[in-house]
Each structure stands twice: as structure tokens, then as C-alpha cells.
Amino acid sequence: MASPLFDLTGRTALVTGSSQGLGFAMARGLAQAGAAIVLNGRDEAKLTRAASALQAEEVRVTTAAFDVTDGTAVAAAVAKLEAEFAPIDILINNAGIQRRAPLAEMTEQQWREVLDTNLTSAFLVARAVAPRMIARRAGKIINICSVMSEVSRPTIANYAAAKGGLKMLTRAMAVEWAKHGLQANAIAPGYFMTELNRSLVENVEFNKWICGRTPAGRWGQPEELAGAAVFLASRASDFVNGQILTIDGGLLAAL
Ligand code: GCO
């Protein structure tokens, strides 16, 4: 029997980029703790499949297909959800992409696409959701950072810059919104088996390096983020603000 501290019954969570991967795994974890779920993505077919999977587990779920980098679309989608589905109590800013390239060869488009999707979107969605949370004097915002909020590696300067910025945006949200009863925190995953990392997992040399570089000696599984998401979405974290909870098998602890 889970402690009532972690019970999300009666709460509604919007998870961006949640038709698959880490976003879907966290959405499912919140649902298993009792939350109603809004799945977001741009591919309606993927969203429908993801929603069906949750409905099969008797989850109250809806989908909202909108581009998290388009402020007008974000504002309209959030207004519609609040009016027609439920007030958004929990926001997980998870949407993220990768456009890998050596920095000196990186195109402006590769830079801007990653910064827009991985950083600016968190600002745009939080800006749409937070005023309503402030009016209700309660809300949980969870930004999905990365170990790349702290370190980088060649070919992902755009991703590391975005995730570093997202760490500081998380703290900025906490500083401005904690007095209104909101808690803004972040989860920083290490290397997880996702579609975004398929090319890395399938690269024998990179796979060997990651398993050696990570004290746990393996890649993370998406469902291993659910516990941290439930904690930061629940009453158990009501006095936690501006924190980055790293889930990386010990990677950042090791030289
Ligand atoms: C890469 C990976 C990483 C991971 C993750 C680690 O190219 O090194 O895509 O960026 O996705 O962000 O937390």
C-alpha cells in the first residue's frame, strides 16, 4: 500500500513529448499513482496508440497534439485542456530532440531546433500553465534536464546548452513561483534506452563506453524514472524547490 504522500488521485498531469520514451514512462508512472493524464506530441497516430495503452490500464487519459515550440498553439491548447478536461496540477516539460553534429560544423537550424524544443518549450508551456496554478496556489512543475545539464561530450553542444539552460530555468521558476505554492524541480536522466538514443545503444563501442562510465554498469530503463516523477509530482515534495534530481546509475558521481 503506497503512502498517501505519493497518492496523485484527483490530480491531472500534462506531460509534453509523452507518446513514447521517457515521457510515456513517466506519464504511466503518474497514472499508476492515480493521476489523470494529458499526453502531448505532434504525431496524432502515436498519441492515440499511447493513450490506448493507458486506457487499457483504466487510466483517465486524453491527448493534446500541439507543437510545444509554438507559443500561440501552446496557449490555446492549455486553455482548451483547462476548460474541457481538467485543471493542470502537474506539468512535466519532457519534450526533447537531438541534432548531433561537431560544434564547428553545426548548422544554425540544428542549434535553433534543439534550443527551441528542449529549452524554449519549457518556458512557453510553463508560462501558459503557471498563472492558473498560481491562482489555485498549488502546482508541480518538473523539467526534464539531463546529465548534460552538468557535463557535455562531443557533437551535442546544442543539447548540453539547452539542458544547462533548463537547469537554471528550473531554479528561476522556483525562485519566482514558490511563494505562490508552486514547486518547480527537475529530473536529470543519465543514459536511458530510448528511441532518441537508439543509434548510441546499437553502437558497440559507445555502448561499451557508457556501461564502463556508468557505475551501475548499464543503461537506464525508462520506467526507472517513474518513482522520481511521482515523488516530485506529489505532496511528498511540497517543500522541495529548485532541485535537480539526477537518475543516472551514478554516472555524475564518477570521474
Ligand atoms: C548523447 C545522448 C545524451 C542522452 C541523455 C543523457 O548523444 O550523448 O543523446 O544526450 O540522451 O541526454 O542524459
PDB file of C-alpha atoms and ligand atoms in Angstrom:
ATOM      1  CA  MET A   1       0.000   0.000   0.000  1.00  0.00           C
ATOM      2  CA  ALA A   2       1.645   3.254  -1.155  1.00  0.00           C
ATOM      3  CA  SER A   3       1.832   6.091   1.370  1.00  0.00           C
ATOM      4  CA  PRO A   4      -0.878   8.752   0.859  1.00  0.00           C
ATOM      5  CA  LEU A   5       2.047  11.169   0.499  1.00  0.00           C
ATOM      6  CA  PHE A   6       2.574   9.780  -3.012  1.00  0.00           C
ATOM      7  CA  ASP A   7      -1.114   9.493  -3.953  1.00  0.00           C
ATOM      8  CA  LEU A   8      -1.955  11.506  -7.106  1.00  0.00           C
ATOM      9  CA  THR A   9      -5.660  10.629  -7.161  1.00  0.00           C
ATOM     10  CA  GLY A  10      -7.703  13.615  -8.332  1.00  0.00           C
ATOM     11  CA  ARG A  11      -4.662  15.318  -9.889  1.00  0.00           C
ATOM     12  CA  THR A  12      -4.165  15.929 -13.628  1.00  0.00           C
ATOM     13  CA  ALA A  13      -0.750  15.842 -15.304  1.00  0.00           C
ATOM     14  CA  LEU A  14       0.289  17.267 -18.682  1.00  0.00           C
ATOM     15  CA  VAL A  15       3.439  15.556 -19.960  1.00  0.00           C
ATOM     16  CA  THR A  16       4.985  17.037 -23.096  1.00  0.00           C
ATOM     17  CA  GLY A  17       6.615  14.683 -25.568  1.00  0.00           C
ATOM     18  CA  SER A  18       4.868  11.703 -23.990  1.00  0.00           C
ATOM     19  CA  SER A  19       3.756   9.475 -26.878  1.00  0.00           C
ATOM     20  CA  GLN A  20       6.835   7.298 -26.273  1.00  0.00           C
ATOM     21  CA  GLY A  21      10.133   7.013 -24.413  1.00  0.00           C
ATOM     22  CA  LEU A  22      10.833   8.723 -21.115  1.00  0.00           C
ATOM     23  CA  GLY A  23       7.738  10.939 -21.364  1.00  0.00           C
ATOM     24  CA  PHE A  24       5.377   7.994 -21.773  1.00  0.00           C
ATOM     25  CA  ALA A  25       7.097   6.050 -18.969  1.00  0.00           C
ATOM     26  CA  MET A  26       6.736   8.986 -16.575  1.00  0.00           C
ATOM     27  CA  ALA A  27       3.126   9.581 -17.625  1.00  0.00           C
ATOM     28  CA  ARG A  28       2.374   5.901 -16.953  1.00  0.00           C
ATOM     29  CA  GLY A  29       4.072   6.148 -13.559  1.00  0.00           C
ATOM     30  CA  LEU A  30       1.958   9.160 -12.578  1.00  0.00           C
ATOM     31  CA  ALA A  31      -1.157   7.327 -13.792  1.00  0.00           C
ATOM     32  CA  GLN A  32      -0.303   4.316 -11.626  1.00  0.00           C
ATOM     33  CA  ALA A  33      -0.200   6.735  -8.676  1.00  0.00           C
ATOM     34  CA  GLY A  34      -3.728   7.877  -9.542  1.00  0.00           C
ATOM     35  CA  ALA A  35      -3.265  10.887 -11.820  1.00  0.00           C
ATOM     36  CA  ALA A  36      -5.328  11.658 -14.907  1.00  0.00           C
ATOM     37  CA  ILE A  37      -3.003  12.138 -17.883  1.00  0.00           C
ATOM     38  CA  VAL A  38      -2.749  14.506 -20.827  1.00  0.00           C
ATOM     39  CA  LEU A  39      -0.397  13.041 -23.420  1.00  0.00           C
ATOM     40  CA  ASN A  40       1.251  15.528 -25.782  1.00  0.00           C
ATOM     41  CA  GLY A  41       3.158  15.135 -29.002  1.00  0.00           C
ATOM     42  CA  ARG A  42       2.910  16.201 -32.621  1.00  0.00           C
ATOM     43  CA  ASP A  43       2.132  12.774 -34.139  1.00  0.00           C
ATOM     44  CA  GLU A  44      -1.587  12.084 -33.578  1.00  0.00           C
ATOM     45  CA  ALA A  45      -1.284   8.394 -34.503  1.00  0.00           C
ATOM     46  CA  LYS A  46       1.491   7.842 -31.935  1.00  0.00           C
ATOM     47  CA  LEU A  47      -0.521   9.744 -29.328  1.00  0.00           C
ATOM     48  CA  THR A  48      -3.610   7.622 -29.996  1.00  0.00           C
ATOM     49  CA  ARG A  49      -1.603   4.417 -29.582  1.00  0.00           C
ATOM     50  CA  ALA A  50      -0.081   5.670 -26.332  1.00  0.00           C
ATOM     51  CA  ALA A  51      -3.476   6.734 -24.986  1.00  0.00           C
ATOM     52  CA  SER A  52      -4.969   3.338 -25.851  1.00  0.00           C
ATOM     53  CA  ALA A  53      -2.224   1.638 -23.859  1.00  0.00           C
ATOM     54  CA  LEU A  54      -3.061   3.740 -20.796  1.00  0.00           C
ATOM     55  CA  GLN A  55      -6.826   3.318 -21.289  1.00  0.00           C
ATOM     56  CA  ALA A  56      -6.250  -0.446 -21.242  1.00  0.00           C
ATOM     57  CA  GLU A  57      -4.914   0.129 -17.716  1.00  0.00           C
ATOM     58  CA  GLU A  58      -8.100   2.052 -16.803  1.00  0.00           C
ATOM     59  CA  VAL A  59      -6.335   5.408 -16.760  1.00  0.00           C
ATOM     60  CA  ARG A  60      -8.285   8.645 -17.348  1.00  0.00           C
ATOM     61  CA  VAL A  61      -6.306   9.963 -20.300  1.00  0.00           C
ATOM     62  CA  THR A  62      -6.671  12.426 -23.134  1.00  0.00           C
ATOM     63  CA  THR A  63      -4.353  13.565 -25.891  1.00  0.00           C
ATOM     64  CA  ALA A  64      -3.328  17.079 -26.926  1.00  0.00           C
ATOM     65  CA  ALA A  65      -1.405  17.313 -30.175  1.00  0.00           C
ATOM     66  CA  PHE A  66       0.349  20.661 -30.270  1.00  0.00           C
ATOM     67  CA  ASP A  67       3.821  21.968 -31.098  1.00  0.00           C
ATOM     68  CA  VAL A  68       5.479  22.920 -27.810  1.00  0.00           C
ATOM     69  CA  THR A  69       7.708  25.432 -29.636  1.00  0.00           C
ATOM     70  CA  ASP A  70       4.694  27.463 -30.859  1.00  0.00           C
ATOM     71  CA  GLY A  71       3.602  29.850 -28.098  1.00  0.00           C
ATOM     72  CA  THR A  72       0.208  30.548 -29.660  1.00  0.00           C
ATOM     73  CA  ALA A  73      -0.560  26.838 -30.078  1.00  0.00           C
ATOM     74  CA  VAL A  74       0.613  26.162 -26.519  1.00  0.00           C
ATOM     75  CA  ALA A  75      -1.597  28.879 -25.019  1.00  0.00           C
ATOM     76  CA  ALA A  76      -4.643  27.684 -26.971  1.00  0.00           C
ATOM     77  CA  ALA A  77      -4.070  24.029 -26.065  1.00  0.00           C
ATOM     78  CA  VAL A  78      -3.648  24.740 -22.347  1.00  0.00           C
ATOM     79  CA  ALA A  79      -6.771  26.942 -22.284  1.00  0.00           C
ATOM     80  CA  LYS A  80      -8.755  24.171 -24.015  1.00  0.00           C
ATOM     81  CA  LEU A  81      -7.480  21.489 -21.628  1.00  0.00           C
ATOM     82  CA  GLU A  82      -8.280  23.583 -18.548  1.00  0.00           C
ATOM     83  CA  ALA A  83     -11.790  24.346 -19.878  1.00  0.00           C
ATOM     84  CA  GLU A  84     -12.689  20.922 -21.257  1.00  0.00           C
ATOM     85  CA  PHE A  85     -10.609  18.269 -19.481  1.00  0.00           C
ATOM     86  CA  ALA A  86      -9.350  19.421 -16.084  1.00  0.00           C
ATOM     87  CA  PRO A  87      -7.146  21.973 -14.336  1.00  0.00           C
ATOM     88  CA  ILE A  88      -3.475  21.053 -14.849  1.00  0.00           C
ATOM     89  CA  ASP A  89      -1.973  20.286 -11.421  1.00  0.00           C
ATOM     90  CA  ILE A  90       1.273  18.751 -12.674  1.00  0.00           C
ATOM     91  CA  LEU A  91       3.375  19.761 -15.688  1.00  0.00           C
ATOM     92  CA  ILE A  92       6.279  17.632 -16.895  1.00  0.00           C
ATOM     93  CA  ASN A  93       8.312  19.518 -19.512  1.00  0.00           C
ATOM     94  CA  ASN A  94       9.828  16.479 -21.195  1.00  0.00           C
ATOM     95  CA  ALA A  95       9.771  17.283 -24.921  1.00  0.00           C
ATOM     96  CA  GLY A  96      13.279  16.963 -26.347  1.00  0.00           C
ATOM     97  CA  ILE A  97      15.183  16.174 -29.523  1.00  0.00           C
ATOM     98  CA  GLN A  98      18.760  15.567 -30.548  1.00  0.00           C
ATOM     99  CA  ARG A  99      20.556  17.021 -33.611  1.00  0.00           C
ATOM    100  CA  ARG A 100      24.129  15.781 -33.194  1.00  0.00           C
ATOM    101  CA  ALA A 101      27.000  17.479 -35.076  1.00  0.00           C
ATOM    102  CA  PRO A 102      30.548  18.659 -34.348  1.00  0.00           C
ATOM    103  CA  LEU A 103      30.181  22.208 -32.991  1.00  0.00           C
ATOM    104  CA  ALA A 104      32.283  23.816 -35.719  1.00  0.00           C
ATOM    105  CA  GLU A 105      30.042  22.164 -38.346  1.00  0.00           C
ATOM    106  CA  MET A 106      26.712  22.606 -36.547  1.00  0.00           C
ATOM    107  CA  THR A 107      24.142  24.461 -38.627  1.00  0.00           C
ATOM    108  CA  GLU A 108      22.057  27.313 -37.261  1.00  0.00           C
ATOM    109  CA  GLN A 109      18.995  25.115 -37.830  1.00  0.00           C
ATOM    110  CA  GLN A 110      20.457  22.254 -35.779  1.00  0.00           C
ATOM    111  CA  TRP A 111      21.183  24.732 -32.971  1.00  0.00           C
ATOM    112  CA  ARG A 112      17.842  26.527 -33.039  1.00  0.00           C
ATOM    113  CA  GLU A 113      15.722  23.354 -33.338  1.00  0.00           C
ATOM    114  CA  VAL A 114      17.299  21.848 -30.214  1.00  0.00           C
ATOM    115  CA  LEU A 115      17.197  25.071 -28.161  1.00  0.00           C
ATOM    116  CA  ASP A 116      13.581  25.694 -29.206  1.00  0.00           C
ATOM    117  CA  THR A 117      12.359  22.181 -28.399  1.00  0.00           C
ATOM    118  CA  ASN A 118      14.495  21.367 -25.354  1.00  0.00           C
ATOM    119  CA  LEU A 119      14.550  24.775 -23.601  1.00  0.00           C
ATOM    120  CA  THR A 120      12.194  27.420 -25.008  1.00  0.00           C
ATOM    121  CA  SER A 121       9.263  24.994 -24.987  1.00  0.00           C
ATOM    122  CA  ALA A 122       9.586  24.615 -21.213  1.00  0.00           C
ATOM    123  CA  PHE A 123       9.256  28.392 -20.875  1.00  0.00           C
ATOM    124  CA  LEU A 124       6.283  28.534 -23.272  1.00  0.00           C
ATOM    125  CA  VAL A 125       4.313  25.697 -21.638  1.00  0.00           C
ATOM    126  CA  ALA A 126       5.094  26.787 -18.074  1.00  0.00           C
ATOM    127  CA  ARG A 127       4.126  30.367 -18.959  1.00  0.00           C
ATOM    128  CA  ALA A 128       0.717  29.058 -20.098  1.00  0.00           C
ATOM    129  CA  VAL A 129       0.176  26.753 -17.120  1.00  0.00           C
ATOM    130  CA  ALA A 130       1.705  28.659 -14.185  1.00  0.00           C
ATOM    131  CA  PRO A 131      -0.757  31.599 -13.922  1.00  0.00           C
ATOM    132  CA  ARG A 132      -3.603  29.128 -13.392  1.00  0.00           C
ATOM    133  CA  MET A 133      -1.543  27.183 -10.824  1.00  0.00           C
ATOM    134  CA  ILE A 134      -0.721  30.480  -9.081  1.00  0.00           C
ATOM    135  CA  ALA A 135      -4.430  31.365  -8.958  1.00  0.00           C
ATOM    136  CA  ARG A 136      -5.062  27.986  -7.315  1.00  0.00           C
ATOM    137  CA  ARG A 137      -1.954  28.410  -5.112  1.00  0.00           C
ATOM    138  CA  ALA A 138      -0.774  24.930  -5.999  1.00  0.00           C
ATOM    139  CA  GLY A 139       1.134  23.264  -8.814  1.00  0.00           C
ATOM    140  CA  LYS A 140       4.043  20.958  -9.624  1.00  0.00           C
ATOM    141  CA  ILE A 141       6.436  21.706 -12.468  1.00  0.00           C
ATOM    142  CA  ILE A 142       9.015  19.060 -13.366  1.00  0.00           C
ATOM    143  CA  ASN A 143      11.536  19.923 -16.082  1.00  0.00           C
ATOM    144  CA  ILE A 144      13.427  17.028 -17.652  1.00  0.00           C
ATOM    145  CA  CYS A 145      17.060  18.087 -17.611  1.00  0.00           C
ATOM    146  CA  SER A 146      19.914  15.655 -18.183  1.00  0.00           C
ATOM    147  CA  VAL A 147      23.386  14.754 -17.016  1.00  0.00           C
ATOM    148  CA  MET A 148      24.112  17.056 -19.942  1.00  0.00           C
ATOM    149  CA  SER A 149      22.935  19.890 -17.706  1.00  0.00           C
ATOM    150  CA  GLU A 150      26.294  19.383 -15.941  1.00  0.00           C
ATOM    151  CA  VAL A 151      28.690  17.847 -18.483  1.00  0.00           C
ATOM    152  CA  SER A 152      28.950  17.532 -22.258  1.00  0.00           C
ATOM    153  CA  ARG A 153      30.515  15.306 -24.857  1.00  0.00           C
ATOM    154  CA  PRO A 154      31.488  15.988 -28.481  1.00  0.00           C
ATOM    155  CA  THR A 155      28.655  16.578 -31.016  1.00  0.00           C
ATOM    156  CA  ILE A 156      25.923  17.635 -28.580  1.00  0.00           C
ATOM    157  CA  ALA A 157      26.786  21.263 -27.751  1.00  0.00           C
ATOM    158  CA  ASN A 158      23.244  22.385 -28.659  1.00  0.00           C
ATOM    159  CA  TYR A 159      21.678  19.712 -26.406  1.00  0.00           C
ATOM    160  CA  ALA A 160      24.054  20.427 -23.479  1.00  0.00           C
ATOM    161  CA  ALA A 161      23.487  24.193 -23.762  1.00  0.00           C
ATOM    162  CA  ALA A 162      19.721  23.649 -23.763  1.00  0.00           C
ATOM    163  CA  LYS A 163      19.785  21.257 -20.808  1.00  0.00           C
ATOM    164  CA  GLY A 164      22.148  23.561 -18.899  1.00  0.00           C
ATOM    165  CA  GLY A 165      19.730  26.392 -19.523  1.00  0.00           C
ATOM    166  CA  LEU A 166      16.816  24.218 -18.417  1.00  0.00           C
ATOM    167  CA  LYS A 167      18.573  23.617 -15.082  1.00  0.00           C
ATOM    168  CA  MET A 168      18.742  27.357 -14.476  1.00  0.00           C
ATOM    169  CA  LEU A 169      15.202  27.949 -15.792  1.00  0.00           C
ATOM    170  CA  THR A 170      14.050  25.395 -13.201  1.00  0.00           C
ATOM    171  CA  ARG A 171      15.721  27.374 -10.437  1.00  0.00           C
ATOM    172  CA  ALA A 172      14.312  30.641 -11.837  1.00  0.00           C
ATOM    173  CA  MET A 173      10.799  29.169 -11.780  1.00  0.00           C
ATOM    174  CA  ALA A 174      11.307  28.046  -8.181  1.00  0.00           C
ATOM    175  CA  VAL A 175      12.593  31.471  -7.125  1.00  0.00           C
ATOM    176  CA  GLU A 176       9.587  33.317  -8.588  1.00  0.00           C
ATOM    177  CA  TRP A 177       6.761  30.843  -8.022  1.00  0.00           C
ATOM    178  CA  ALA A 178       7.463  29.096  -4.688  1.00  0.00           C
ATOM    179  CA  LYS A 179       5.753  31.889  -2.772  1.00  0.00           C
ATOM    180  CA  HIS A 180       2.579  31.096  -4.726  1.00  0.00           C
ATOM    181  CA  GLY A 181       2.545  27.488  -3.554  1.00  0.00           C
ATOM    182  CA  LEU A 182       4.164  26.009  -6.673  1.00  0.00           C
ATOM    183  CA  GLN A 183       7.135  23.621  -6.614  1.00  0.00           C
ATOM    184  CA  ALA A 184       9.462  23.670  -9.648  1.00  0.00           C
ATOM    185  CA  ASN A 185      12.118  20.960  -9.806  1.00  0.00           C
ATOM    186  CA  ALA A 186      13.923  18.832 -12.382  1.00  0.00           C
ATOM    187  CA  ILE A 187      14.823  15.237 -13.143  1.00  0.00           C
ATOM    188  CA  ALA A 188      18.205  14.728 -14.811  1.00  0.00           C
ATOM    189  CA  PRO A 189      18.380  11.331 -16.531  1.00  0.00           C
ATOM    190  CA  GLY A 190      21.650   9.679 -17.400  1.00  0.00           C
ATOM    191  CA  TYR A 191      21.815   7.327 -20.382  1.00  0.00           C
ATOM    192  CA  PHE A 192      18.483   5.583 -20.973  1.00  0.00           C
ATOM    193  CA  MET A 193      17.367   3.118 -23.617  1.00  0.00           C
ATOM    194  CA  THR A 194      15.118   5.347 -25.771  1.00  0.00           C
ATOM    195  CA  GLU A 195      14.414   5.962 -29.473  1.00  0.00           C
ATOM    196  CA  LEU A 196      16.438   9.185 -29.186  1.00  0.00           C
ATOM    197  CA  ASN A 197      19.471   7.075 -28.210  1.00  0.00           C
ATOM    198  CA  ARG A 198      18.899   4.070 -30.484  1.00  0.00           C
ATOM    199  CA  SER A 199      21.960   4.871 -32.616  1.00  0.00           C
ATOM    200  CA  LEU A 200      24.090   5.019 -29.458  1.00  0.00           C
ATOM    201  CA  VAL A 201      22.751   1.803 -27.960  1.00  0.00           C
ATOM    202  CA  GLU A 202      23.388  -0.024 -31.235  1.00  0.00           C
ATOM    203  CA  ASN A 203      26.948   1.357 -31.453  1.00  0.00           C
ATOM    204  CA  VAL A 204      29.055  -1.393 -29.859  1.00  0.00           C
ATOM    205  CA  GLU A 205      31.888   0.973 -28.906  1.00  0.00           C
ATOM    206  CA  PHE A 206      29.629   3.663 -27.415  1.00  0.00           C
ATOM    207  CA  ASN A 207      27.549   1.049 -25.608  1.00  0.00           C
ATOM    208  CA  LYS A 208      30.730  -0.394 -24.048  1.00  0.00           C
ATOM    209  CA  TRP A 209      31.902   3.101 -23.049  1.00  0.00           C
ATOM    210  CA  ILE A 210      28.611   4.006 -21.364  1.00  0.00           C
ATOM    211  CA  CYS A 211      28.427   0.717 -19.454  1.00  0.00           C
ATOM    212  CA  GLY A 212      32.008   1.328 -18.266  1.00  0.00           C
ATOM    213  CA  ARG A 213      31.446   5.030 -17.488  1.00  0.00           C
ATOM    214  CA  THR A 214      28.245   4.351 -15.502  1.00  0.00           C
ATOM    215  CA  PRO A 215      28.929   2.799 -12.047  1.00  0.00           C
ATOM    216  CA  ALA A 216      25.712   0.736 -12.343  1.00  0.00           C
ATOM    217  CA  GLY A 217      27.298  -0.756 -15.461  1.00  0.00           C
ATOM    218  CA  ARG A 218      24.197  -0.444 -17.657  1.00  0.00           C
ATOM    219  CA  TRP A 219      21.752   1.874 -19.436  1.00  0.00           C
ATOM    220  CA  GLY A 220      18.666   3.038 -17.565  1.00  0.00           C
ATOM    221  CA  GLN A 221      15.206   1.753 -18.442  1.00  0.00           C
ATOM    222  CA  PRO A 222      12.516   4.482 -18.954  1.00  0.00           C
ATOM    223  CA  GLU A 223      10.292   3.085 -16.190  1.00  0.00           C
ATOM    224  CA  GLU A 224      13.143   3.746 -13.745  1.00  0.00           C
ATOM    225  CA  LEU A 225      12.266   7.464 -13.887  1.00  0.00           C
ATOM    226  CA  ALA A 226       8.669   6.936 -12.723  1.00  0.00           C
ATOM    227  CA  GLY A 227       9.482   6.956  -8.995  1.00  0.00           C
ATOM    228  CA  ALA A 228      11.244  10.324  -9.164  1.00  0.00           C
ATOM    229  CA  ALA A 229       8.397  11.751 -11.230  1.00  0.00           C
ATOM    230  CA  VAL A 230       5.781  10.576  -8.713  1.00  0.00           C
ATOM    231  CA  PHE A 231       7.823  11.995  -5.826  1.00  0.00           C
ATOM    232  CA  LEU A 232       8.204  15.427  -7.443  1.00  0.00           C
ATOM    233  CA  ALA A 233       4.528  15.409  -8.527  1.00  0.00           C
ATOM    234  CA  SER A 234       3.190  14.509  -5.082  1.00  0.00           C
ATOM    235  CA  ARG A 235       2.669  16.062  -1.642  1.00  0.00           C
ATOM    236  CA  ALA A 236       5.865  14.300  -0.592  1.00  0.00           C
ATOM    237  CA  SER A 237       7.828  17.117  -2.299  1.00  0.00           C
ATOM    238  CA  ASP A 238       5.809  20.138  -1.109  1.00  0.00           C
ATOM    239  CA  PHE A 239       8.902  21.763   0.455  1.00  0.00           C
ATOM    240  CA  VAL A 240      11.275  20.777  -2.370  1.00  0.00           C
ATOM    241  CA  ASN A 241      12.068  23.603  -4.798  1.00  0.00           C
ATOM    242  CA  GLY A 242      14.688  24.313  -7.422  1.00  0.00           C
ATOM    243  CA  GLN A 243      16.259  20.865  -7.107  1.00  0.00           C
ATOM    244  CA  ILE A 244      17.748  18.708  -9.868  1.00  0.00           C
ATOM    245  CA  LEU A 245      17.190  15.019  -9.063  1.00  0.00           C
ATOM    246  CA  THR A 246      19.763  13.031 -11.063  1.00  0.00           C
ATOM    247  CA  ILE A 247      18.847   9.464 -12.111  1.00  0.00           C
ATOM    248  CA  ASP A 248      21.997   8.235 -13.818  1.00  0.00           C
ATOM    249  CA  GLY A 249      23.235   4.991 -12.242  1.00  0.00           C
ATOM    250  CA  GLY A 250      25.985   7.011 -10.559  1.00  0.00           C
ATOM    251  CA  LEU A 251      27.478   8.464 -13.749  1.00  0.00           C
ATOM    252  CA  LEU A 252      27.929  12.023 -12.449  1.00  0.00           C
ATOM    253  CA  ALA A 253      29.382  10.716  -9.177  1.00  0.00           C
ATOM    254  CA  ALA A 254      32.268   9.059 -11.027  1.00  0.00           C
ATOM    255  CA  LEU A 255      35.435  10.524 -12.641  1.00  0.00           C
TER     256      LEU A 255
HETATM  257  C1  GCO B   1      24.033  11.691 -26.307  1.00  0.00           C
HETATM  258  C2  GCO B   1      22.726  11.315 -25.676  1.00  0.00           C
HETATM  259  C3  GCO B   1      22.529  12.039 -24.337  1.00  0.00           C
HETATM  260  C4  GCO B   1      21.344  11.396 -23.648  1.00  0.00           C
HETATM  261  C5  GCO B   1      20.895  11.988 -22.372  1.00  0.00           C
HETATM  262  C6  GCO B   1      21.820  11.820 -21.248  1.00  0.00           C
HETATM  263  O1  GCO B   1      24.037  11.912 -27.514  1.00  0.00           O
HETATM  264  O2  GCO B   1      25.017  11.727 -25.546  1.00  0.00           O
HETATM  265  O3  GCO B   1      21.619  11.582 -26.521  1.00  0.00           O
HETATM  266  O4  GCO B   1      22.357  13.409 -24.579  1.00  0.00           O
HETATM  267  O5  GCO B   1      20.236  11.423 -24.462  1.00  0.00           O
HETATM  268  O6  GCO B   1      20.586  13.328 -22.558  1.00  0.00           O
HETATM  269  O7  GCO B   1      21.158  12.372 -20.145  1.00  0.00           O
END
